[in-house]
Short mmCIF file of C-alpha atoms in Angstrom, two decimals:
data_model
loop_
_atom_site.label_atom_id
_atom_site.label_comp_id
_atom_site.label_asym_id
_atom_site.label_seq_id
_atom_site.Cartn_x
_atom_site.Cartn_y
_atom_site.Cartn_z
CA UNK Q 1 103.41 193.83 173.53
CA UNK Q 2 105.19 193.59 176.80
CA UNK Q 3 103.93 191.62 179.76
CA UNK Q 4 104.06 193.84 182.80
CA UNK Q 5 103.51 190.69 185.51
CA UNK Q 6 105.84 188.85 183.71
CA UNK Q 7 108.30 191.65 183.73
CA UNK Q 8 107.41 192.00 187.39
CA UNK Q 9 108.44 188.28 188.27
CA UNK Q 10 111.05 188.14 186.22
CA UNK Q 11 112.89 190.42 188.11
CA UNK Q 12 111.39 189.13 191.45
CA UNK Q 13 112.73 185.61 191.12
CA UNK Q 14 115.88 185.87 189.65
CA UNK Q 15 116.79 188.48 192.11
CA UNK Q 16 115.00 186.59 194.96
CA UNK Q 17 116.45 182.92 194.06
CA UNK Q 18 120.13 184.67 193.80
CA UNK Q 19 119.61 185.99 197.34
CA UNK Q 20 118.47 182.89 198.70
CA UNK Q 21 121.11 180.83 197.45
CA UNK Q 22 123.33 182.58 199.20
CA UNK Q 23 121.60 182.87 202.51
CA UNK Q 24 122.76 186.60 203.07
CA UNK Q 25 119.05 187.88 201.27
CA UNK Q 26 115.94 187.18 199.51
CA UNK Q 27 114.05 188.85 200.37
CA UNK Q 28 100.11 192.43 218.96
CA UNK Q 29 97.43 190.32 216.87
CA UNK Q 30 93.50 191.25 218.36
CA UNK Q 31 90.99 189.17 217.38
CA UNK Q 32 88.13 191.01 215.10
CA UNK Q 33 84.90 192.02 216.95
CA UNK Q 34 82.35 189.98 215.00
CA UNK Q 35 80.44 193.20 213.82
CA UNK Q 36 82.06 196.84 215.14
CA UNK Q 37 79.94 199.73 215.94
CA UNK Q 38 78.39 201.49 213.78
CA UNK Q 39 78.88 198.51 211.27
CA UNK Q 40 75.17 197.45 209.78
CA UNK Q 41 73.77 196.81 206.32
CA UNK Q 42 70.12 196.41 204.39
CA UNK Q 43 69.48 194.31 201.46
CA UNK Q 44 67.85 195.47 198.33
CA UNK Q 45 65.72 192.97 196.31
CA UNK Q 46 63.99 192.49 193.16
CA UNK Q 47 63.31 189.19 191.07
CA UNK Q 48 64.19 189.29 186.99
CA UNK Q 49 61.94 186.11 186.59
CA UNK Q 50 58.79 184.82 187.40
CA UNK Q 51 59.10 181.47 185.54
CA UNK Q 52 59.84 178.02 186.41
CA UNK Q 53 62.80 177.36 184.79
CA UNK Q 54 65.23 179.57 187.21
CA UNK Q 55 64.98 181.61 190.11
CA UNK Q 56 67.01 185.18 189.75
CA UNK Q 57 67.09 186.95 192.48
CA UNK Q 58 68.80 190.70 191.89
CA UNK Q 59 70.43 192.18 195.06
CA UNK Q 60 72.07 194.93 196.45
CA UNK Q 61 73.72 195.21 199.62
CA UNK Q 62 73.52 199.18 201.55
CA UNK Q 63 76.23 200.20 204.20
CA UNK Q 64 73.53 201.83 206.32
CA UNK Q 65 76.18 202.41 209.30
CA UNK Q 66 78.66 204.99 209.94
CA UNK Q 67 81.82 202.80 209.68
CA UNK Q 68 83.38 201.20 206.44
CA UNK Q 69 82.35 197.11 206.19
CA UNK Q 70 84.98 194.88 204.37
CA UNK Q 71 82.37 192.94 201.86
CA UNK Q 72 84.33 189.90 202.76
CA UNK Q 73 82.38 189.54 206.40
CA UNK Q 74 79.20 189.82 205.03
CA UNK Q 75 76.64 187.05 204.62
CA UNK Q 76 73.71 187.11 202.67
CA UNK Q 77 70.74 184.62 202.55
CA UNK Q 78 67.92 183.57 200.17
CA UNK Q 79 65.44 181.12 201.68
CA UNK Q 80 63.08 178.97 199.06
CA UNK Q 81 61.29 176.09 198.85
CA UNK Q 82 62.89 172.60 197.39
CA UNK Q 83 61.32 170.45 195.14
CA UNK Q 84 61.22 166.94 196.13
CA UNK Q 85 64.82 165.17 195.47
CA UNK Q 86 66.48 168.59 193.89
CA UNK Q 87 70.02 169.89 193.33
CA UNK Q 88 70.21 173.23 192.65
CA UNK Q 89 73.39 175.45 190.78
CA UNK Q 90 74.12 178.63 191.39
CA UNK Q 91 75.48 181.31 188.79
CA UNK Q 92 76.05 185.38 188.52
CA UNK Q 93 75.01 186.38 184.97
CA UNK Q 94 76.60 190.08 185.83
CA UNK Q 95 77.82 192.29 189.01
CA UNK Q 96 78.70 195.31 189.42
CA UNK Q 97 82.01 194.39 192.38
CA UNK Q 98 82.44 191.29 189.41
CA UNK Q 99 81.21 187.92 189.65
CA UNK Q 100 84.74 186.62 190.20
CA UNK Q 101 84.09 188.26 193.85
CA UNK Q 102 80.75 187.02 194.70
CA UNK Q 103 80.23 183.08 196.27
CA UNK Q 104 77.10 180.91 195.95
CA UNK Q 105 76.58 178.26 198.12
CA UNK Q 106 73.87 176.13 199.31
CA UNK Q 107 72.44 175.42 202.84
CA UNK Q 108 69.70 173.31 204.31
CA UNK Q 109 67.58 174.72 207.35
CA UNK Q 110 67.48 172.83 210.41
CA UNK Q 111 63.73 173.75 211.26
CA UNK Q 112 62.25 173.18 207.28
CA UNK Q 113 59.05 175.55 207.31
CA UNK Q 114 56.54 175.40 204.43
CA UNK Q 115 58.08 177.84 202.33
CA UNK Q 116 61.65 177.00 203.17
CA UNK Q 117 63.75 174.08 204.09
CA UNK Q 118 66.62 174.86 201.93
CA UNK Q 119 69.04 179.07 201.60
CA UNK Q 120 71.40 180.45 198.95
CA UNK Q 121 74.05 182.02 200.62
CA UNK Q 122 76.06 185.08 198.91
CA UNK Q 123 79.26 185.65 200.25
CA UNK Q 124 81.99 188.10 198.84
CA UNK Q 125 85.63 187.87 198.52
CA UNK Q 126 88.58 190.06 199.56
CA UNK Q 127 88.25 191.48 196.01
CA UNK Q 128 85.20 192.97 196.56
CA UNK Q 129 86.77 195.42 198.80
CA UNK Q 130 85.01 197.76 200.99
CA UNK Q 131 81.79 200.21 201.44
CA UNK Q 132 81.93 203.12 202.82
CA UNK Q 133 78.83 204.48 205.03
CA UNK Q 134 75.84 205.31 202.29
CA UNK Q 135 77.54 203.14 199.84
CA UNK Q 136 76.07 200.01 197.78
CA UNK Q 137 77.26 197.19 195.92
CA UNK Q 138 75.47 197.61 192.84
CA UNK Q 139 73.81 195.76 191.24
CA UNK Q 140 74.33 191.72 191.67
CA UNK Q 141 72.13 189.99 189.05
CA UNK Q 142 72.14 186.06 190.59
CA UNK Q 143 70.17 183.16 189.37
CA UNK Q 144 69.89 179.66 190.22
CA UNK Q 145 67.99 176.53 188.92
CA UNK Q 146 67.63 172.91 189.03
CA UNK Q 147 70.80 170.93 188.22
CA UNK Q 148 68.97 168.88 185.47
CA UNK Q 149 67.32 172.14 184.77
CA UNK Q 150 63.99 170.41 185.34
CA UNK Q 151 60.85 172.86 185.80
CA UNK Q 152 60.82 174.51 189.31
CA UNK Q 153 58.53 176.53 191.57
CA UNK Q 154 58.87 179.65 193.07
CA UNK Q 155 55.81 180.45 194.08
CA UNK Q 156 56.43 178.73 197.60
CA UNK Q 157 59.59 180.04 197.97
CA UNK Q 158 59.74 182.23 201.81
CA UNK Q 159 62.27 185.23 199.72
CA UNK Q 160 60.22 185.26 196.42
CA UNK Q 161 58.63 188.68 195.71
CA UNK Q 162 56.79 188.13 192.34
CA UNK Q 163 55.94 191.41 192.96
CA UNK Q 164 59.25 193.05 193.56
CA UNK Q 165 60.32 194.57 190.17
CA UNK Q 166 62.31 197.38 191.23
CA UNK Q 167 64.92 197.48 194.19
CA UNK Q 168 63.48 197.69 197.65
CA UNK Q 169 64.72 196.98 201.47
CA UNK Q 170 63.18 193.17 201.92
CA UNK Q 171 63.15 192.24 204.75
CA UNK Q 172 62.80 188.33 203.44
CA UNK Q 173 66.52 188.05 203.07
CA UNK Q 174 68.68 188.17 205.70
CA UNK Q 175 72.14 189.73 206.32
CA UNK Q 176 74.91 189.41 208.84
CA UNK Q 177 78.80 190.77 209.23
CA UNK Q 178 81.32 189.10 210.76
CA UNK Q 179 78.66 186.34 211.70
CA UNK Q 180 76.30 188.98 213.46
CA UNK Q 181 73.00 189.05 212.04
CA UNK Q 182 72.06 192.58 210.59
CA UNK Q 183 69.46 192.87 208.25
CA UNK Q 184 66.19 190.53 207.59
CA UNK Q 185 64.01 187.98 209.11
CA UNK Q 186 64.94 184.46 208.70
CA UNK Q 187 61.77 182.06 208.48
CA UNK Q 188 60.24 180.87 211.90
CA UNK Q 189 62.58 178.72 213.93
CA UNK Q 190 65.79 179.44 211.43
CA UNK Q 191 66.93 183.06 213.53
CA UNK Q 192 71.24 183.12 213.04
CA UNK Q 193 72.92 183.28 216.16
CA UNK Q 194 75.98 185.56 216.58
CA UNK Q 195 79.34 183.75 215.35
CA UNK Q 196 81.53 183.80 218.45
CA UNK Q 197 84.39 185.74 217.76
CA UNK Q 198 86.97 184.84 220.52
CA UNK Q 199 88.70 181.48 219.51
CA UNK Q 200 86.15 178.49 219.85
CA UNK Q 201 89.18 176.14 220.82
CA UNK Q 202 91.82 177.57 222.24
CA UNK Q 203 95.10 177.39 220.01
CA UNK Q 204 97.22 174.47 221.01
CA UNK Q 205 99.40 173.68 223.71
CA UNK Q 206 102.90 172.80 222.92
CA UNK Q 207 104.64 172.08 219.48
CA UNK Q 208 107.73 173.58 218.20
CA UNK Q 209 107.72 177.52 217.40
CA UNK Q 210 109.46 180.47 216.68
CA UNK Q 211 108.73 183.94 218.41
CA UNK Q 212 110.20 186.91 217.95
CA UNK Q 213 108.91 190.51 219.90
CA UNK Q 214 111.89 192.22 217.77
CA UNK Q 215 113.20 193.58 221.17
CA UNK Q 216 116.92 194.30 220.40
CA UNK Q 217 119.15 197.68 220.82
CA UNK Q 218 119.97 197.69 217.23
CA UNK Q 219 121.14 196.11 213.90
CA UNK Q 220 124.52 195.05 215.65
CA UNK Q 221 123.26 193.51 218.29
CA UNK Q 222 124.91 190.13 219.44
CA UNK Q 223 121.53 188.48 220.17
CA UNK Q 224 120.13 189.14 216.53
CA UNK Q 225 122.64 186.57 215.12
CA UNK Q 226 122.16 184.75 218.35
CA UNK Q 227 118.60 184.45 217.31
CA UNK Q 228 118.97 183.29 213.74
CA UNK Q 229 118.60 186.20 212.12
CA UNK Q 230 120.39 188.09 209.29
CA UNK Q 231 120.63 191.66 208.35
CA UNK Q 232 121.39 191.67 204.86
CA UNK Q 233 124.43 193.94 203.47
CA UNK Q 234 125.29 192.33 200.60
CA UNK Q 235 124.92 193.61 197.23
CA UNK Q 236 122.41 192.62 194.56
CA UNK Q 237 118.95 192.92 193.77
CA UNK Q 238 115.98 193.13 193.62
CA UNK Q 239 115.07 196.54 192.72
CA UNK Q 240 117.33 199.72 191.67
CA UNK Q 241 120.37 198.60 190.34
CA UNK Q 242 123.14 199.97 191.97
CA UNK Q 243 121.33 200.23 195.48
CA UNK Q 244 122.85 199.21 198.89
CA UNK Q 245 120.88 197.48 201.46
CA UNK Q 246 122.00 199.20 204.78
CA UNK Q 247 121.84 196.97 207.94
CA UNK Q 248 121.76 200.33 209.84
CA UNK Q 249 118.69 201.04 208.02
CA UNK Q 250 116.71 198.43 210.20
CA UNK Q 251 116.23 200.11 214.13
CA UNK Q 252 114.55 198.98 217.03
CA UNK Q 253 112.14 201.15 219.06
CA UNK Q 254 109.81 200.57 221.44
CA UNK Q 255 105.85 201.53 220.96
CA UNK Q 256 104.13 201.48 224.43
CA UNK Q 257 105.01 198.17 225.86
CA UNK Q 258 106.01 196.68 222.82
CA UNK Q 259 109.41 196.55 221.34
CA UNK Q 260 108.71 197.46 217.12
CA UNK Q 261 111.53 196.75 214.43
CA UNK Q 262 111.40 199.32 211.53
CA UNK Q 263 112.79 198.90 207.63
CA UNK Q 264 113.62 201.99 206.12
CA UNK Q 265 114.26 202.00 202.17
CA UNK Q 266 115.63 206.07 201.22
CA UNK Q 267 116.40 207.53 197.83
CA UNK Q 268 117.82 210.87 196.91
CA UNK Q 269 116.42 209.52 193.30
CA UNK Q 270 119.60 207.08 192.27
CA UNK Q 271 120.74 204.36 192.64
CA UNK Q 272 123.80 205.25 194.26
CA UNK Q 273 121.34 207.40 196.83
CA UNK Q 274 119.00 204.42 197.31
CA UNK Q 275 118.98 202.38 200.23
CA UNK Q 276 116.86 198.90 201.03
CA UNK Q 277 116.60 196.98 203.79
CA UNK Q 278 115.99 193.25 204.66
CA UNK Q 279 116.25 191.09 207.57
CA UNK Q 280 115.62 187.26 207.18
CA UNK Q 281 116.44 183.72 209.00
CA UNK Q 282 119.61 182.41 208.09
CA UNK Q 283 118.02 178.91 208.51
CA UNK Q 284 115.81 177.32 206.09
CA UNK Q 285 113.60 174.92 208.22
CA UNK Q 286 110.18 176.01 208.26
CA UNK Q 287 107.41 174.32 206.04
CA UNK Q 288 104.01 173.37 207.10
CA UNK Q 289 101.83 175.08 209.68
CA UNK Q 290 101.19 178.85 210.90
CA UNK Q 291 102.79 182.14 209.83
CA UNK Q 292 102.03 185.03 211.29
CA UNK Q 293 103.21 188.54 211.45
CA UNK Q 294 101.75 192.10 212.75
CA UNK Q 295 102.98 194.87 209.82
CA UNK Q 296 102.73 198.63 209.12
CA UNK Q 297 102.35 199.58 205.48
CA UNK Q 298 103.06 203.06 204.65
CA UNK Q 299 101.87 204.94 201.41
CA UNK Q 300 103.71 208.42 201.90
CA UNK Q 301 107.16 208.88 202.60
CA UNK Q 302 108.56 210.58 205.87
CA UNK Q 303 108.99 214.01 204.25
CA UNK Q 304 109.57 214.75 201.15
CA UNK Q 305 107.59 213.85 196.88
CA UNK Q 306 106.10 210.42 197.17
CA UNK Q 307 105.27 208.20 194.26
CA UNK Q 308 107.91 205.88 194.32
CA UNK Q 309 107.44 202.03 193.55
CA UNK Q 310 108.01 200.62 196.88
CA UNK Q 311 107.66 197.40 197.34
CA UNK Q 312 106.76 196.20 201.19
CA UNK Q 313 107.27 192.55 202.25
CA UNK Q 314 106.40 189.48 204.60
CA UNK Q 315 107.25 186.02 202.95
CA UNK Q 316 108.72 182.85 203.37
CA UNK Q 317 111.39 181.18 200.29
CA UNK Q 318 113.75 178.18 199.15
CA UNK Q 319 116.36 178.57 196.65
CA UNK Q 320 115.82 177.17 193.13
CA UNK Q 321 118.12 175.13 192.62
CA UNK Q 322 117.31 174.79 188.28
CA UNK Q 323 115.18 176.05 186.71
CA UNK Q 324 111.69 174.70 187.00
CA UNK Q 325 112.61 172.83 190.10
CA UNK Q 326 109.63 171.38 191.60
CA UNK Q 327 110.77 171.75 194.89
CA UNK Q 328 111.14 175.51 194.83
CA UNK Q 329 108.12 177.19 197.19
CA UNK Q 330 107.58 181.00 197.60
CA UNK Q 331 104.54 182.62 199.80
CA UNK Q 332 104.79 186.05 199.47
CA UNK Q 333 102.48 189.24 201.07
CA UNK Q 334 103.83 192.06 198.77
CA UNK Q 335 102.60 195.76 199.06
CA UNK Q 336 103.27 198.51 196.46
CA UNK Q 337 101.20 201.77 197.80
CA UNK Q 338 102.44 203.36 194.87
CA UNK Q 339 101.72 200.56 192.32
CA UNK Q 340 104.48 198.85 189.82
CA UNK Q 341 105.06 196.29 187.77
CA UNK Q 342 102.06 197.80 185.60
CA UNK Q 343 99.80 198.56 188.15
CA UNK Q 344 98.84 202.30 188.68
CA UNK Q 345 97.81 202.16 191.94
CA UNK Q 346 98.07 200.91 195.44
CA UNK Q 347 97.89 196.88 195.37
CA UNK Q 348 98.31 193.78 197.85
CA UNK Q 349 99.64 190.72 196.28
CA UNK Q 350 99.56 187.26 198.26
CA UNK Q 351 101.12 184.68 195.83
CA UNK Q 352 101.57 180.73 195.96
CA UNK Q 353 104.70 179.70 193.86
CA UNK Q 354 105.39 176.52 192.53
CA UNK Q 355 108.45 177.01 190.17
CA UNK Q 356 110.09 178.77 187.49
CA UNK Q 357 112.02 179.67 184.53
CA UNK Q 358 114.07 183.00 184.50
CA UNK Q 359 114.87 182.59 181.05
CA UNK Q 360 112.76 181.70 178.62
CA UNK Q 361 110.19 182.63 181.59
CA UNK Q 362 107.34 180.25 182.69
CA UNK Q 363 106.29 180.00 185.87
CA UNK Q 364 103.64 178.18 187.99
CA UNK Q 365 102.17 180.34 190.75
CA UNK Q 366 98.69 181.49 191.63
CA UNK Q 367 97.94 185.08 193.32
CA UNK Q 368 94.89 186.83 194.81
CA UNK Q 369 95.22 190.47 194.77
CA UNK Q 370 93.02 193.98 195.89
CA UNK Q 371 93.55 197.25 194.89
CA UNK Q 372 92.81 199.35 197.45
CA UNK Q 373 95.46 201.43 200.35
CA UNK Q 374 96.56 199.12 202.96
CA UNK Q 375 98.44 201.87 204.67
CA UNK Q 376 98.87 200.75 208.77
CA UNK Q 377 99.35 198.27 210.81
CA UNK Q 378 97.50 194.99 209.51
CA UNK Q 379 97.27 190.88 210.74
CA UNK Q 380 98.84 189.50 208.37
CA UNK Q 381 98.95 185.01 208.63
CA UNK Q 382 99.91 182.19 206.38
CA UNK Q 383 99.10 178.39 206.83
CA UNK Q 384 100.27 175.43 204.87
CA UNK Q 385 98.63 172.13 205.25
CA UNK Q 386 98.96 168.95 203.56
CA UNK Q 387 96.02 170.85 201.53
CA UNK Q 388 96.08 174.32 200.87
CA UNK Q 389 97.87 177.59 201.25
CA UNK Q 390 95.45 180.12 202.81
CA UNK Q 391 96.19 183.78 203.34
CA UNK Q 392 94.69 185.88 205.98
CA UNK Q 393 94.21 189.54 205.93
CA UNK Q 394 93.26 190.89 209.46
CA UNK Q 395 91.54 188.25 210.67
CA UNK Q 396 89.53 187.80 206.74
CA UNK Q 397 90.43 185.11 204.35
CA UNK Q 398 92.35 186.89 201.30
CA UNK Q 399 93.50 184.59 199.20
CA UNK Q 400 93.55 180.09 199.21
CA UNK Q 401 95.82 178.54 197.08
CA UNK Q 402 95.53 174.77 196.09
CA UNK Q 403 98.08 171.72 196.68
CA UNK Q 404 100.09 172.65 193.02
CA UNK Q 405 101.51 175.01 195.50
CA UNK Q 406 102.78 173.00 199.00
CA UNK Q 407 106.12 172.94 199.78
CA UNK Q 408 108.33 170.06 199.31
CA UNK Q 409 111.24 171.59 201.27
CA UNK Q 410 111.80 173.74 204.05
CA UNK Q 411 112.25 177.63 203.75
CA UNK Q 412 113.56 180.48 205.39
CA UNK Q 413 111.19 183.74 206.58
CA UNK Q 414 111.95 186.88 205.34
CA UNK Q 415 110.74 190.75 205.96
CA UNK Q 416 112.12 193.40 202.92
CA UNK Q 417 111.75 196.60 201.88
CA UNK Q 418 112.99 197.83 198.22
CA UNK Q 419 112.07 200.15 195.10
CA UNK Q 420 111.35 198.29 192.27
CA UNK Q 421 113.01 201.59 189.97
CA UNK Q 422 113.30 205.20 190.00
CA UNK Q 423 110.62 206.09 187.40
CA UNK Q 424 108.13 206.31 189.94
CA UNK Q 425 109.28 209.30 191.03
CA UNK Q 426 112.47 211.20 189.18
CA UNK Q 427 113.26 213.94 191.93
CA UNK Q 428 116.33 214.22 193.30
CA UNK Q 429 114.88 215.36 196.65
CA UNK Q 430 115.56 212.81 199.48
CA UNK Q 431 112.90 211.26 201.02
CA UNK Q 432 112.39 207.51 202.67
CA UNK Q 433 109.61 205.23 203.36
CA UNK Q 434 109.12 202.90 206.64
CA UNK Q 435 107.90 199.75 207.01
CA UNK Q 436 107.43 198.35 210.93
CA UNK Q 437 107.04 195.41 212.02
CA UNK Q 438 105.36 194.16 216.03
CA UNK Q 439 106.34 190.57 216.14
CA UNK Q 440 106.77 187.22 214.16
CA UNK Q 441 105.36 183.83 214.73
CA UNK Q 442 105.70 180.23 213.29
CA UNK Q 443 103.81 177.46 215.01
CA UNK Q 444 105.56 174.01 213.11
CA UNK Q 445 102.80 171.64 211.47
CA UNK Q 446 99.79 173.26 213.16
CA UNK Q 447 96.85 174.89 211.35
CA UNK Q 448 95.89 177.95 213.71
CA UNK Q 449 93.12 180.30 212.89
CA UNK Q 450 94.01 184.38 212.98
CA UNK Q 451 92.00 184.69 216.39
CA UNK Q 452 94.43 181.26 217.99
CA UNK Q 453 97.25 183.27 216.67
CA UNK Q 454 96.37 186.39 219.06
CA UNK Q 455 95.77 184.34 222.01
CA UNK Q 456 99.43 182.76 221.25
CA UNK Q 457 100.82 186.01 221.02
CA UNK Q 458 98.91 187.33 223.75
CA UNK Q 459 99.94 184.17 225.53
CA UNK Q 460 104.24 184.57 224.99
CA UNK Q 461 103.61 188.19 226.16
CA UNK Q 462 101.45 187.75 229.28
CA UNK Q 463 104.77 185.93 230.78
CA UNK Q 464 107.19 188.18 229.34
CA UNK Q 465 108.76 186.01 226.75
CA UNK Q 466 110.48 188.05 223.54
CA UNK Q 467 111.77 185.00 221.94
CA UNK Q 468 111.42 181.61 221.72
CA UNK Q 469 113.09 178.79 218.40
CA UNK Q 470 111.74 175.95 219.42
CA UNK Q 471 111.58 174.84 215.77
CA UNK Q 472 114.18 171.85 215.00
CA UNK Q 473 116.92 172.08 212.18
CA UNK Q 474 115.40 171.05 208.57
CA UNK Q 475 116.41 167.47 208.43
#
């Protein structure tokens, strides 16, 4: 049986780890209001047991609002009752959005009332996707119990309905989005308070960066090299063999007040037709800190039958220099609206590399994925610590990645657009996609959350600055 992701990466790599070697191709931020209008939810309740050996408390959560509410800001709390000296574990015995997608964690109240001192909170990730107005989770059968499994009581508990045996609105468990309470009653003294959604700290002052507004005339002009940057012409892959990535294919236009840099990837449905486009930092010296980027994903071509495998890029790379070198790093945000690589449908990748094989292949990587359109413009930030990867999705955690995955050397930052084959769509009629881009940002060595990364941009463009390299050769 073949192995469609390892197909996928196969291809990736090699291609991407030829480009890199030799340095020719490898491939205005807002901070989110806290809860939108329109943007509200209820919680449905019932308990599954009654007994003292584990509390299960079955929820649903409602989109009673008129707007669509990513799962991943919302918040949901169960208050109860602890029994003297407890820890308690949380579990999902079944859900309908997957347990892989739900989080469990436990809180403790800072005004303890007699039927609640300590809160299960149920948080979702990116995976979950979406609900649309009038739309539920399903069900989300949850239970949790005493670590030692010693016999507990629920009959104190502030949330418990021993009553509740089908699905109701209860009010005893609260809800919030984006850190704005929603939905419920919290017990006396315990209300949530509004998460502040402007930057609590502002981002920090100096530090070495890079910022680029994309404000040129065109793919020949002198300050693009000037800058650092590369249009790639040469030949190679990845994607359609026989393709040509066109330097004229990347243009420069402005968009209001901002200056916007657009890939465009054509096909007249082979390869000789096709045309890809890349544009990437000739230097490889950024590691740790921020990444940031503002992107446009397309799913339809300009004109013409869609349904090719496009695949739309922001990412960051080192050559390897053997194979399994553990000082190869990758962090990739990959797009296909029209799927790929095995998957039928539209599909965000982030992905944490480590190393590889091309042949026999192996490789050590970790991804976090949703399958759902992603077609305009979109936040898109990276950070590397001494710690973690974490990948940002406007403004909403997508994907963390652990310390396998840091970088040991320094890497260049890349922005590509290619077609991963022509089977996706066989017509010989011409069409092309786009792929913009607003701006790119890398703050050296410093952590920044998405909403310091819009006052930074805001910041560069309140004086008028369209570039700044601050950012010291890789020593």
């Amino acid at each position: 049986m073949s192995d469609p992701t390892r197909t996928r990466k196969l291809r990736l790599r090699a291609a991407l780890a030829v480009a890199a070697v030799t340095g020719l191709g490898a491939t205005a931020l807002t901070a989110l209001p806290a809860a939108a209008a329109g943007e509200t939810v209820t919680v449905q309740y019932r308990q599954s047991a009654t007994g003292s050996d584990q509390v299960e408390p079955w929820l649903k959560v409602v989109n009673t609002g008129t707007t669509s509410v990513p799962l991943s800001q919302v918040k949901v709390r169960y208050y109860f009752k602890a029994d003297a000296g407890a820890s308690y574990t949380y579990a999902c015995s079944w859900a309908v959005k997957g347990c892989a997608n739900l989080t469990g964690t436990f809180g403790t109240l800072a005004n303890p009332t007699a039927t609640a001192d300590r809160y299960l909170e149920v948080g979702f990730t990116a995976g979950a996707g979406s609900l649309a107005p009038g739309a539920d989770t399903g069900d989300m059968q949850l239970r949790f119990h005493r670590s030692n499994w010693q016999p507990l009581n629920q009959s104190d508990d502030y949330s418990f309905g021993p009553d509740r045996t089908t699905y109701a609105n209860w009010s005893k468990v609260t809800a919030t989005v984006g850190g704005v309470p929603v939905w419920g009653t919290a017990p006396a003294g315990n209300e949530p308070t509004p998460t502040p959604t402007d930057p609590t700290t502002p981002p920090p002052t100096g530090g070495a960066a890079l910022f680029d507004d994309f404000d040129y005339t065109g793919h020949t002009d002198p300050a693009i090299n000037a800058h650092g940057w590369s249009v790639r012409s040469n030949s190679g892959g990845p994607g359609v063999p026989g393709a040509t990535w066109a330097p004229e294919n990347v243009t420069f236009a402005k968009d209001g007040t901002n200056s916007i840099m657009n890939l465009r990837t054509s096909t007249a449905g082979t390869g000789e037709s096709t045309r890809h486009t890349e544009i990437l930092t000739r230097a490889t010296k950024f590691k740790n800190g921020t990444y940031a980027a503002r992107v446009r994903f397309s799913d339809a071509p300009l004109s013409g039958p869609d349904g090719d495998r496009v695949v739309q890029t922001f990412f960051t790379i080192n050559d390897l220099k053997a194979p399994m070198a553990d000082d190869y790093a990758e962090y990739d945000f990959e797009y296909l609206p029209n799927g790929g690589w095995g998957e039928p449908a539209n599909i965000l990748y982030t992905t944490s590399w480590e190393t590889y094989r091309p042949d026999p292949w192996e490789a050590v990587n970790a991804h976090s994925e949703v399958r759902a359109s992603y077609a305009g413009w979109h936040d898109l930030v990276v950070t590397v610590d001494d710690t973690a990867i974490v990948y940002y999705v406007d403004g909403q955690e997508f994907g963390r990645h652990d310390s396998r995955y840091l970088p040991e050397r320094p890497m260049s930052i890349n922005f590509n657009q290619w077609l991963i084959d022509l089977a996706g769509q066989t017509s010989t009629t011409p069409r092309a996609y786009d792929q913009k881009v607003d701006y790119v940002l890398h703050v050296k060595d410093q952590v920044l959350t998405p909403a310091q990364v819009a006052a930074k941009v805001g910041a560069y463009r309140s004086v008028g600055t369209k570039f700044e390299d601050s950012v010291p050769a890789a020593q």
